[in-house]
Amino acid sequence: MSKTNEKPRLLIADDEAANISALVSALRDENSIIIARNGIEALERGNAMLPDLFLLDIKMPGLDGYEVCRRIRANPALKTVPVIFITALDAEQDESLGFSVGANDYITKPFSPAIVRARIKTQIELKRHRDHLEALAEERARQLLHAERLATLGTLAAGVAHEINNALTSVSAFSEMLVRIQRKIAVEERDRLEHQLGAGNPVITFIDTCGKYAAAIVDACDRITRIVSSMQSYSKRGADKPQPTVLADCVKNAIQLCVNNLKYGIDVRVDVPGDLPRVLAQPQQIEQVLINLINNAAQAINEIGKTGVINIAGRHADDHVVLTIEDSGPGIPPGKLDTIWEAFYTSKGDKGTGLGLSISHGIITEHHGRITAENRTEGGARFNITLPANI
Ligand SMILES: Nc1ncnc2c1ncn2[C@@H]1O[C@H](COP(=O)(O)OP(=O)(O)OP(=O)(O)O)[C@@H](O)[C@H]1O
Ligand SMILES: [Mg+2]
C-alpha cells in the first residue's frame, strides 16, 4: 500500500479507450493511475505494482471482471486490495454476483465523477484503517507472548531460587566451617605434624591445600548467592516503590558489579553527569539493565580481541533522559536487530541464557521508557535507553 502522504495508486481495467479516458480525467488529480486493457493485463500489472485499489469493468474480452476479482481474492499478495466494479450491467443479479466474487463496491455507468471519487476514497480509507488495526493486533499479540514468557520465567525463577537457596545455605556454612578448621590446624598443629610425619606427607599437603579449596568454594557460593538474589529480585520486581533515582549512581554501581568481565583491557569511558534530572525508578532494576548491557558489550569485544572501548553516556533531552551504551565489538548482525530482544535468543551457545535483553526490555517498558539497539557506523553496537525525567 502506498504511504498515507502519497497519492493512492488505482488500477483501472477497461477494454474501451473512451471509458478509460473518462475515468482517468475524473481521477488523475487525486490518484496515480495504472491502466490495463483486459483482465490478464489487470492481474499482471496488479501483481507487479500492488495498487491500492482495482477499478474493474466487467465485460472484457478474455477474462471478465468477475474472474479477475476471483483471482485477486485468491492471490495472497492482492487479496486485501479493495475492488470496485464500474460497469454498464445494472441488473440486480449482476451486482449481487459482483459482491459474491469479493468486490467491495459496485458502480453503474453512466457514472458521476464526484461519486466515483468519493466511493474510491472511502474504500481506500477503510483499507488503511484495516491495515492499521491488523498491525496493532499483531504487535499486541507479540507483546502478550513476550509478557507471557517473562511471567513464566519469573515464576520459574522464584521456585528455582528458593530451592537453590536451601541447598546453598548448607554448602556455604560447611565450607566456611572448613576454612576455619583449616586455619586453626594450620596455626596450631601443622608444624608439629610436619615434624612428626615429615615434609611432603599427604596429611601435610591436605592441610596446606584444603584451606585454599574451601575458600574457593566460599567464593563460588557468594557468586551463586548473587545470581540467585538477582533472579529473586527479578521475580519480585514491581514490589519496591519507584523512587527518584540518579542514573550516574546506577551506572557506577553497575560497573562495579561487572568488574570481573571488564578487567582484561576493556576501557570503560563514562560521561553521565551527576546533575542529570532524576528518573522515577527502582534503582536495582535499572542497574540490572545496565549490567546486562555492559556484560554484553564486554563479551562482544572479547569476541574480536581482548581490548576495546565501552562508552556510557547520559544526556537530558526535552522531558526525558537518554543513556547510551556503545561498544567497539563486531556489532549486531543486521538481520538479528529484532531477534535479540526475544527471550532465550542467544548467539553464545551454552554460555548465554538469552534472557539479558529480554528482561532488560521488560524492565525499561515497565518504567515507561524505551530501549533500542542499532549498529554504529564506525563499528560496534549501540543501545539507547530513554526514560521519562522526573522533574
Ligand atoms: N553489544 C552487543 N554486540 C553484539 N551482539 C550483541 C550485543 N548485545 C547483545 N547481542 C546479541 O544479542 C544476543 C542476546 O543477548 P542477551 O543479553 O539477551 O543474551 P546473552 O547475552 O546471549 O545471554 P545472557 O545475557 O544470559 O548471558 C546475544 O547472544 C548477542 O548475539
Ligand atoms: Mg547478555
Tab-separated table of C-alpha atoms and ligand atoms in Angstrom:
chain	number	residue	atom	x	y	z
A	1	MET	CA	0.000	0.000	0.000
A	2	SER	CA	1.274	3.473	-0.807
A	3	LYS	CA	2.208	5.664	2.186
A	4	THR	CA	-0.509	7.914	3.615
A	5	ASN	CA	1.158	11.051	2.258
A	6	GLU	CA	1.443	9.645	-1.296
A	7	LYS	CA	-1.344	9.646	-3.882
A	8	PRO	CA	-3.250	6.333	-3.868
A	9	ARG	CA	-2.467	4.089	-6.853
A	10	LEU	CA	-5.551	2.986	-8.799
A	11	LEU	CA	-5.515	0.229	-11.363
A	12	ILE	CA	-8.237	0.819	-13.948
A	13	ALA	CA	-9.093	-2.157	-16.172
A	14	ASP	CA	-11.382	-1.490	-19.155
A	15	ASP	CA	-11.243	-2.519	-22.817
A	16	GLU	CA	-12.883	0.683	-24.112
A	17	ALA	CA	-10.485	3.577	-24.668
A	18	ALA	CA	-13.301	6.115	-24.219
A	19	ASN	CA	-14.185	4.684	-20.773
A	20	ILE	CA	-10.575	4.730	-19.687
A	21	SER	CA	-10.086	8.311	-20.700
A	22	ALA	CA	-13.298	9.407	-18.916
A	23	LEU	CA	-12.117	7.676	-15.715
A	24	VAL	CA	-8.577	8.989	-15.993
A	25	SER	CA	-9.736	12.576	-16.347
A	26	ALA	CA	-12.100	12.158	-13.385
A	27	LEU	CA	-9.495	10.588	-11.128
A	28	ARG	CA	-5.973	11.652	-12.076
A	29	ASP	CA	-5.809	14.751	-9.864
A	30	GLU	CA	-6.166	12.787	-6.640
A	31	ASN	CA	-4.666	9.428	-7.659
A	32	SER	CA	-1.864	7.940	-9.690
A	33	ILE	CA	-3.285	5.715	-12.371
A	34	ILE	CA	-2.213	2.341	-13.750
A	35	ILE	CA	-4.084	1.218	-16.876
A	36	ALA	CA	-4.892	-2.308	-18.051
A	37	ARG	CA	-6.828	-3.031	-21.243
A	38	ASN	CA	-8.056	-6.513	-20.359
A	39	GLY	CA	-8.339	-8.951	-17.459
A	40	ILE	CA	-4.972	-10.675	-17.917
A	41	GLU	CA	-3.165	-7.336	-18.060
A	42	ALA	CA	-5.018	-6.211	-14.902
A	43	LEU	CA	-3.696	-9.239	-12.988
A	44	GLU	CA	-0.150	-8.934	-14.358
A	45	ARG	CA	0.110	-5.194	-13.595
A	46	GLY	CA	-1.623	-5.694	-10.262
A	47	ASN	CA	0.941	-8.309	-9.262
A	48	ALA	CA	3.841	-6.157	-10.361
A	49	MET	CA	2.661	-2.820	-8.964
A	50	LEU	CA	0.468	-3.728	-5.956
A	51	PRO	CA	-2.129	-0.946	-6.390
A	52	ASP	CA	-4.233	0.470	-3.559
A	53	LEU	CA	-7.469	-0.255	-5.404
A	54	PHE	CA	-8.769	-2.026	-8.533
A	55	LEU	CA	-11.453	-0.336	-10.613
A	56	LEU	CA	-12.711	-3.109	-12.888
A	57	ASP	CA	-15.021	-3.154	-15.865
A	58	ILE	CA	-16.996	-6.413	-16.006
A	59	LYS	CA	-17.367	-7.123	-19.700
A	60	MET	CA	-13.868	-7.511	-21.072
A	61	PRO	CA	-12.518	-9.935	-23.704
A	62	GLY	CA	-10.719	-12.996	-22.307
A	63	LEU	CA	-11.086	-12.849	-18.525
A	64	ASP	CA	-14.143	-10.877	-17.452
A	65	GLY	CA	-14.156	-8.624	-14.391
A	66	TYR	CA	-15.781	-11.269	-12.157
A	67	GLU	CA	-12.985	-13.756	-12.889
A	68	VAL	CA	-10.322	-11.091	-12.387
A	69	CYS	CA	-11.855	-10.316	-8.985
A	70	ARG	CA	-11.946	-14.029	-8.025
A	71	ARG	CA	-8.248	-14.348	-8.904
A	72	ILE	CA	-7.384	-11.187	-6.960
A	73	ARG	CA	-9.069	-12.634	-3.884
A	74	ALA	CA	-7.164	-15.923	-4.317
A	75	ASN	CA	-3.789	-14.162	-4.629
A	76	PRO	CA	-2.030	-13.723	-1.238
A	77	ALA	CA	-0.311	-10.523	-2.396
A	78	LEU	CA	-3.522	-8.867	-3.611
A	79	LYS	CA	-6.363	-10.433	-1.681
A	80	THR	CA	-6.904	-7.495	0.678
A	81	VAL	CA	-6.804	-4.806	-2.046
A	82	PRO	CA	-10.259	-3.226	-2.482
A	83	VAL	CA	-12.050	-3.918	-5.787
A	84	ILE	CA	-14.770	-1.690	-7.217
A	85	PHE	CA	-16.708	-2.753	-10.302
A	86	ILE	CA	-17.650	0.034	-12.683
A	87	THR	CA	-19.980	-1.324	-15.325
A	88	ALA	CA	-22.963	-0.815	-17.584
A	89	LEU	CA	-24.531	-4.023	-16.193
A	90	ASP	CA	-27.192	-2.683	-13.890
A	91	ALA	CA	-29.322	-5.772	-13.192
A	92	GLU	CA	-29.654	-6.780	-9.553
A	93	GLN	CA	-28.171	-10.254	-10.187
A	94	ASP	CA	-25.051	-8.725	-11.844
A	95	GLU	CA	-24.445	-6.534	-8.811
A	96	SER	CA	-25.067	-9.393	-6.432
A	97	LEU	CA	-22.655	-11.635	-8.382
A	98	GLY	CA	-20.104	-8.791	-8.158
A	99	PHE	CA	-20.293	-8.762	-4.358
A	100	SER	CA	-20.292	-12.557	-4.172
A	101	VAL	CA	-16.936	-12.782	-6.017
A	102	GLY	CA	-15.436	-10.401	-3.469
A	103	ALA	CA	-15.988	-6.820	-4.691
A	104	ASN	CA	-16.126	-4.038	-2.131
A	105	ASP	CA	-18.389	-1.752	-4.161
A	106	TYR	CA	-20.332	-1.660	-7.408
A	107	ILE	CA	-20.905	1.463	-9.529
A	108	THR	CA	-23.088	1.558	-12.627
A	109	LYS	CA	-22.407	3.607	-15.762
A	110	PRO	CA	-23.020	6.343	-16.638
A	111	PHE	CA	-21.226	7.499	-13.508
A	112	SER	CA	-20.900	10.791	-11.717
A	113	PRO	CA	-17.171	11.630	-11.300
A	114	ALA	CA	-17.742	13.124	-7.843
A	115	ILE	CA	-19.474	9.963	-6.599
A	116	VAL	CA	-16.800	7.672	-8.071
A	117	ARG	CA	-14.109	9.760	-6.351
A	118	ALA	CA	-15.953	9.656	-3.026
A	119	ARG	CA	-16.515	5.881	-3.155
A	120	ILE	CA	-12.889	5.224	-4.084
A	121	LYS	CA	-11.747	7.430	-1.205
A	122	THR	CA	-13.991	5.575	1.243
A	123	GLN	CA	-12.605	2.159	0.211
A	124	ILE	CA	-9.009	3.342	0.447
A	125	GLU	CA	-9.556	4.823	3.897
A	126	LEU	CA	-11.268	1.659	5.097
A	127	LYS	CA	-8.316	-0.384	3.833
A	128	ARG	CA	-5.851	1.883	5.692
A	129	HIS	CA	-7.830	1.515	8.916
A	130	ARG	CA	-7.968	-2.274	8.483
A	131	ASP	CA	-4.202	-2.439	7.875
A	132	HIS	CA	-3.563	-0.242	10.900
A	133	LEU	CA	-5.790	-2.385	13.135
A	134	GLU	CA	-4.123	-5.561	11.882
A	135	ALA	CA	-0.657	-4.144	12.608
A	136	LEU	CA	-1.813	-3.131	16.114
A	137	ALA	CA	-3.281	-6.573	16.750
A	138	GLU	CA	-0.056	-8.269	15.597
A	139	GLU	CA	2.061	-6.013	17.792
A	140	ARG	CA	-0.239	-6.659	20.772
A	141	ALA	CA	-0.094	-10.424	20.207
A	142	ARG	CA	3.711	-10.233	20.077
A	143	GLN	CA	3.819	-8.217	23.319
A	144	LEU	CA	1.472	-10.667	25.043
A	145	LEU	CA	3.613	-13.621	24.022
A	146	HIS	CA	6.684	-11.817	25.306
A	147	ALA	CA	4.948	-10.910	28.599
A	148	GLU	CA	3.739	-14.481	28.992
A	149	ARG	CA	7.249	-15.872	28.528
A	150	LEU	CA	8.623	-13.372	31.027
A	151	ALA	CA	5.892	-14.206	33.531
A	152	THR	CA	6.709	-17.935	33.203
A	153	LEU	CA	10.329	-17.092	33.684
A	154	GLY	CA	9.523	-15.029	36.781
A	155	THR	CA	7.571	-17.889	38.366
A	156	LEU	CA	10.268	-20.374	37.420
A	157	ALA	CA	12.984	-18.092	38.783
A	158	ALA	CA	11.185	-17.705	42.119
A	159	GLY	CA	10.810	-21.513	42.532
A	160	VAL	CA	14.335	-22.363	41.407
A	161	ALA	CA	15.852	-19.592	43.503
A	162	HIS	CA	14.120	-20.880	46.632
A	163	GLU	CA	15.386	-24.474	46.089
A	164	ILE	CA	18.920	-23.338	45.292
A	165	ASN	CA	18.972	-21.102	48.359
A	166	ASN	CA	18.175	-24.014	50.672
A	167	ALA	CA	20.982	-26.187	49.318
A	168	LEU	CA	23.347	-23.262	49.125
A	169	THR	CA	22.930	-22.354	52.777
A	170	SER	CA	24.430	-25.748	53.784
A	171	VAL	CA	27.246	-25.672	51.202
A	172	SER	CA	28.167	-22.165	52.227
A	173	ALA	CA	28.028	-22.812	56.003
A	174	PHE	CA	30.050	-26.065	55.808
A	175	SER	CA	32.733	-24.615	53.563
A	176	GLU	CA	33.151	-21.628	55.893
A	177	MET	CA	33.479	-24.113	58.756
A	178	LEU	CA	36.171	-25.988	56.791
A	179	VAL	CA	38.095	-22.755	56.250
A	180	ARG	CA	38.005	-22.016	59.993
A	181	ILE	CA	39.104	-25.543	60.984
A	182	GLN	CA	41.932	-25.497	58.416
A	183	ARG	CA	43.187	-22.137	59.752
A	184	LYS	CA	43.161	-23.437	63.309
A	185	ILE	CA	45.069	-26.620	62.346
A	186	ALA	CA	47.500	-24.655	60.184
A	187	VAL	CA	48.298	-22.332	63.086
A	188	GLU	CA	48.264	-24.799	65.995
A	189	GLU	CA	49.150	-28.248	64.651
A	190	ARG	CA	50.795	-28.087	61.246
A	191	ASP	CA	54.416	-27.629	62.285
A	192	ARG	CA	54.245	-30.325	64.945
A	193	LEU	CA	52.664	-32.765	62.475
A	194	GLU	CA	55.208	-31.934	59.781
A	195	HIS	CA	57.972	-32.609	62.267
A	196	GLN	CA	56.367	-35.934	63.163
A	197	LEU	CA	55.310	-37.111	59.682
A	198	GLY	CA	57.935	-35.427	57.521
A	199	ALA	CA	57.557	-32.718	54.832
A	200	GLY	CA	55.653	-33.909	51.769
A	201	ASN	CA	53.494	-36.274	53.782
A	202	PRO	CA	49.949	-36.356	52.252
A	203	VAL	CA	48.432	-35.189	55.548
A	204	ILE	CA	50.580	-32.024	55.407
A	205	THR	CA	49.677	-31.464	51.740
A	206	PHE	CA	45.995	-31.872	52.686
A	207	ILE	CA	46.291	-29.290	55.480
A	208	ASP	CA	48.002	-26.825	53.107
A	209	THR	CA	45.609	-27.185	50.172
A	210	CYS	CA	42.269	-27.823	51.835
A	211	GLY	CA	42.020	-24.203	53.062
A	212	LYS	CA	42.599	-22.880	49.534
A	213	TYR	CA	39.910	-25.141	48.057
A	214	ALA	CA	37.424	-24.397	50.830
A	215	ALA	CA	37.990	-20.641	50.328
A	216	ALA	CA	37.344	-21.126	46.576
A	217	ILE	CA	34.053	-22.875	47.421
A	218	VAL	CA	33.094	-19.947	49.685
A	219	ASP	CA	33.772	-17.516	46.788
A	220	ALA	CA	31.763	-19.631	44.352
A	221	CYS	CA	28.885	-19.746	46.859
A	222	ASP	CA	28.984	-15.939	47.076
A	223	ARG	CA	28.674	-15.747	43.339
A	224	ILE	CA	25.751	-18.175	43.254
A	225	THR	CA	24.079	-16.212	46.056
A	226	ARG	CA	24.397	-13.043	43.973
A	227	ILE	CA	22.916	-14.732	40.907
A	228	VAL	CA	20.081	-16.261	42.894
A	229	SER	CA	19.266	-12.975	44.576
A	230	SER	CA	19.142	-11.211	41.214
A	231	MET	CA	16.747	-13.921	39.999
A	232	GLN	CA	14.644	-13.367	43.092
A	233	SER	CA	14.699	-9.619	42.738
A	234	TYR	CA	13.649	-10.073	39.109
A	235	SER	CA	10.726	-12.259	40.056
A	236	LYS	CA	9.737	-9.859	42.825
A	237	ARG	CA	10.182	-6.784	40.646
A	238	GLY	CA	7.462	-4.249	40.939
A	239	ALA	CA	7.255	-4.890	44.678
A	240	ASP	CA	9.500	-1.951	45.575
A	241	LYS	CA	8.205	1.538	45.078
A	242	PRO	CA	9.889	3.578	42.349
A	243	GLN	CA	11.923	6.443	43.761
A	244	PRO	CA	13.697	9.483	42.271
A	245	THR	CA	16.898	7.865	41.025
A	246	VAL	CA	20.250	9.322	39.997
A	247	LEU	CA	21.333	7.475	36.851
A	248	ALA	CA	25.014	8.319	37.373
A	249	ASP	CA	24.888	6.274	40.628
A	250	CYS	CA	23.236	3.321	38.871
A	251	VAL	CA	25.969	3.394	36.216
A	252	LYS	CA	28.694	3.472	38.904
A	253	ASN	CA	27.178	0.528	40.800
A	254	ALA	CA	26.628	-1.490	37.635
A	255	ILE	CA	30.243	-1.043	36.535
A	256	GLN	CA	31.444	-2.173	39.969
A	257	LEU	CA	29.343	-5.323	39.668
A	258	CYS	CA	30.777	-6.046	36.220
A	259	VAL	CA	34.464	-5.693	37.167
A	260	ASN	CA	35.133	-9.385	36.596
A	261	ASN	CA	34.202	-9.038	32.948
A	262	LEU	CA	35.975	-5.751	32.431
A	263	LYS	CA	39.447	-6.448	33.745
A	264	TYR	CA	41.101	-7.563	30.501
A	265	GLY	CA	41.970	-4.468	28.525
A	266	ILE	CA	38.463	-3.053	28.256
A	267	ASP	CA	38.391	0.686	28.676
A	268	VAL	CA	35.076	1.892	30.118
A	269	ARG	CA	34.540	5.609	29.493
A	270	VAL	CA	31.693	7.169	31.420
A	271	ASP	CA	30.135	10.528	30.699
A	272	VAL	CA	26.934	10.568	32.722
A	273	PRO	CA	26.596	13.932	34.516
A	274	GLY	CA	25.571	13.601	38.164
A	275	ASP	CA	23.179	16.550	37.775
A	276	LEU	CA	21.021	14.980	35.049
A	277	PRO	CA	17.334	15.058	36.035
A	278	ARG	CA	16.435	12.087	38.200
A	279	VAL	CA	14.179	9.352	36.895
A	280	LEU	CA	11.362	7.682	38.807
A	281	ALA	CA	12.691	4.140	39.012
A	282	GLN	CA	13.641	1.111	41.039
A	283	PRO	CA	17.411	1.638	41.064
A	284	GLN	CA	18.295	-2.094	41.327
A	285	GLN	CA	16.229	-2.770	38.238
A	286	ILE	CA	17.979	-0.060	36.234
A	287	GLU	CA	21.317	-1.410	37.484
A	288	GLN	CA	20.325	-4.862	36.308
A	289	VAL	CA	19.640	-3.497	32.810
A	290	LEU	CA	22.997	-1.718	32.766
A	291	ILE	CA	24.816	-4.840	33.990
A	292	ASN	CA	23.228	-6.842	31.152
A	293	LEU	CA	24.241	-4.249	28.565
A	294	ILE	CA	27.770	-3.796	29.902
A	295	ASN	CA	28.360	-7.560	30.076
A	296	ASN	CA	27.033	-7.958	26.525
A	297	ALA	CA	29.339	-5.167	25.335
A	298	ALA	CA	32.350	-6.753	27.085
A	299	GLN	CA	31.520	-10.179	25.644
A	300	ALA	CA	31.109	-8.687	22.159
A	301	ILE	CA	34.527	-7.005	22.426
A	302	ASN	CA	36.092	-10.279	23.608
A	303	GLU	CA	34.731	-11.981	20.502
A	304	ILE	CA	37.063	-10.000	18.260
A	305	GLY	CA	40.025	-9.391	20.510
A	306	LYS	CA	40.976	-8.675	24.073
A	307	THR	CA	40.916	-4.891	24.062
A	308	GLY	CA	38.219	-2.405	23.277
A	309	VAL	CA	36.171	0.515	24.494
A	310	ILE	CA	32.739	0.809	26.096
A	311	ASN	CA	31.264	4.315	26.141
A	312	ILE	CA	28.448	5.044	28.554
A	313	ALA	CA	26.914	8.484	28.118
A	314	GLY	CA	23.891	10.257	29.527
A	315	ARG	CA	22.063	13.371	28.365
A	316	HIS	CA	18.896	15.314	29.009
A	317	ALA	CA	16.560	15.763	26.019
A	318	ASP	CA	13.172	17.532	26.381
A	319	ASP	CA	11.242	15.716	29.081
A	320	HIS	CA	13.365	12.589	29.201
A	321	VAL	CA	16.841	11.307	29.908
A	322	VAL	CA	18.792	9.221	27.404
A	323	LEU	CA	21.534	6.746	28.288
A	324	THR	CA	23.658	5.204	25.537
A	325	ILE	CA	25.926	2.208	25.942
A	326	GLU	CA	28.143	1.609	22.943
A	327	ASP	CA	30.992	-0.772	22.288
A	328	SER	CA	33.774	-1.371	19.799
A	329	GLY	CA	32.773	-5.017	19.248
A	330	PRO	CA	31.620	-6.600	15.982
A	331	GLY	CA	28.095	-5.089	16.135
A	332	ILE	CA	24.808	-6.964	15.793
A	333	PRO	CA	24.155	-8.824	12.519
A	334	PRO	CA	21.561	-6.532	10.788
A	335	GLY	CA	19.111	-9.428	10.385
A	336	LYS	CA	19.154	-10.007	14.167
A	337	LEU	CA	18.333	-6.472	15.336
A	338	ASP	CA	14.769	-7.560	16.214
A	339	THR	CA	15.533	-11.132	17.297
A	340	ILE	CA	17.987	-10.156	20.048
A	341	TRP	CA	15.067	-8.995	22.252
A	342	GLU	CA	13.380	-12.387	22.233
A	343	ALA	CA	13.585	-14.420	25.434
A	344	PHE	CA	16.078	-17.292	25.027
A	345	TYR	CA	17.698	-15.976	21.836
A	346	THR	CA	21.468	-16.190	22.245
A	347	SER	CA	24.412	-16.476	19.891
A	348	LYS	CA	26.624	-17.661	22.774
A	349	GLY	CA	25.611	-21.308	22.939
A	350	ASP	CA	25.764	-22.731	26.468
A	351	LYS	CA	27.485	-19.604	27.737
A	352	GLY	CA	24.370	-17.434	27.322
A	353	THR	CA	20.801	-17.809	28.510
A	354	GLY	CA	19.420	-15.291	26.012
A	355	LEU	CA	17.494	-13.599	28.813
A	356	GLY	CA	19.559	-10.463	29.404
A	357	LEU	CA	17.982	-8.250	26.748
A	358	SER	CA	14.526	-9.691	27.098
A	359	ILE	CA	14.499	-8.934	30.841
A	360	SER	CA	16.039	-5.504	30.217
A	361	HIS	CA	13.315	-4.706	27.700
A	362	GLY	CA	10.652	-5.746	30.224
A	363	ILE	CA	12.181	-3.575	32.949
A	364	ILE	CA	12.534	-0.455	30.798
A	365	THR	CA	8.999	-0.830	29.431
A	366	GLU	CA	7.682	-1.135	32.990
A	367	HIS	CA	9.465	2.146	33.716
A	368	HIS	CA	7.548	3.741	30.804
A	369	GLY	CA	10.755	4.020	28.820
A	370	ARG	CA	12.143	2.671	25.579
A	371	ILE	CA	15.234	0.627	24.804
A	372	THR	CA	16.537	0.261	21.263
A	373	ALA	CA	19.588	-1.208	19.565
A	374	GLU	CA	21.471	-0.116	16.481
A	375	ASN	CA	24.881	-0.529	14.908
A	376	ARG	CA	27.366	2.329	14.911
A	377	THR	CA	28.701	3.495	11.540
A	378	GLU	CA	32.230	3.212	12.918
A	379	GLY	CA	31.555	-0.420	14.001
A	380	GLY	CA	30.170	-1.937	17.209
A	381	ALA	CA	26.713	-1.812	18.757
A	382	ARG	CA	24.846	0.997	20.483
A	383	PHE	CA	21.965	0.570	22.938
A	384	ASN	CA	19.787	3.589	23.755
A	385	ILE	CA	17.636	3.797	26.866
A	386	THR	CA	15.115	6.620	27.131
A	387	LEU	CA	13.369	7.212	30.464
A	388	PRO	CA	10.922	9.953	31.448
A	389	ALA	CA	12.656	12.634	33.530
A	390	ASN	CA	11.154	13.137	36.963
A	391	ILE	CA	11.339	16.919	37.142
B	1	LIG	N1	26.733	-5.367	22.374
B	1	LIG	C1	26.416	-6.374	21.561
B	1	LIG	N2	27.116	-6.596	20.417
B	1	LIG	C2	26.791	-7.614	19.584
B	1	LIG	N3	25.764	-8.502	19.809
B	1	LIG	C3	25.048	-8.338	20.933
B	1	LIG	C4	25.317	-7.277	21.865
B	1	LIG	N4	24.419	-7.372	22.869
B	1	LIG	C5	23.630	-8.431	22.596
B	1	LIG	N5	24.000	-9.018	21.437
B	1	LIG	C6	23.375	-10.211	20.810
B	1	LIG	O1	22.105	-10.396	21.412
B	1	LIG	C7	22.001	-11.717	21.940
B	1	LIG	C8	21.052	-11.737	23.117
B	1	LIG	O2	21.593	-11.010	24.199
B	1	LIG	P1	21.111	-11.341	25.673
B	1	LIG	O3	21.819	-10.434	26.602
B	1	LIG	O4	19.633	-11.342	25.693
B	1	LIG	O5	21.550	-12.858	25.873
B	1	LIG	P2	23.036	-13.446	26.001
B	1	LIG	O6	23.997	-12.339	26.267
B	1	LIG	O7	23.284	-14.281	24.805
B	1	LIG	O8	22.883	-14.379	27.255
B	1	LIG	P3	22.980	-13.896	28.808
B	1	LIG	O9	22.574	-12.452	28.854
B	1	LIG	O10	22.079	-14.784	29.529
B	1	LIG	O11	24.395	-14.091	29.169
B	1	LIG	C9	23.421	-12.114	22.252
B	1	LIG	O12	23.597	-13.513	22.292
B	1	LIG	C10	24.174	-11.466	21.077
B	1	LIG	O13	24.081	-12.288	19.924
B	2	MG	MG	23.581	-10.912	27.836
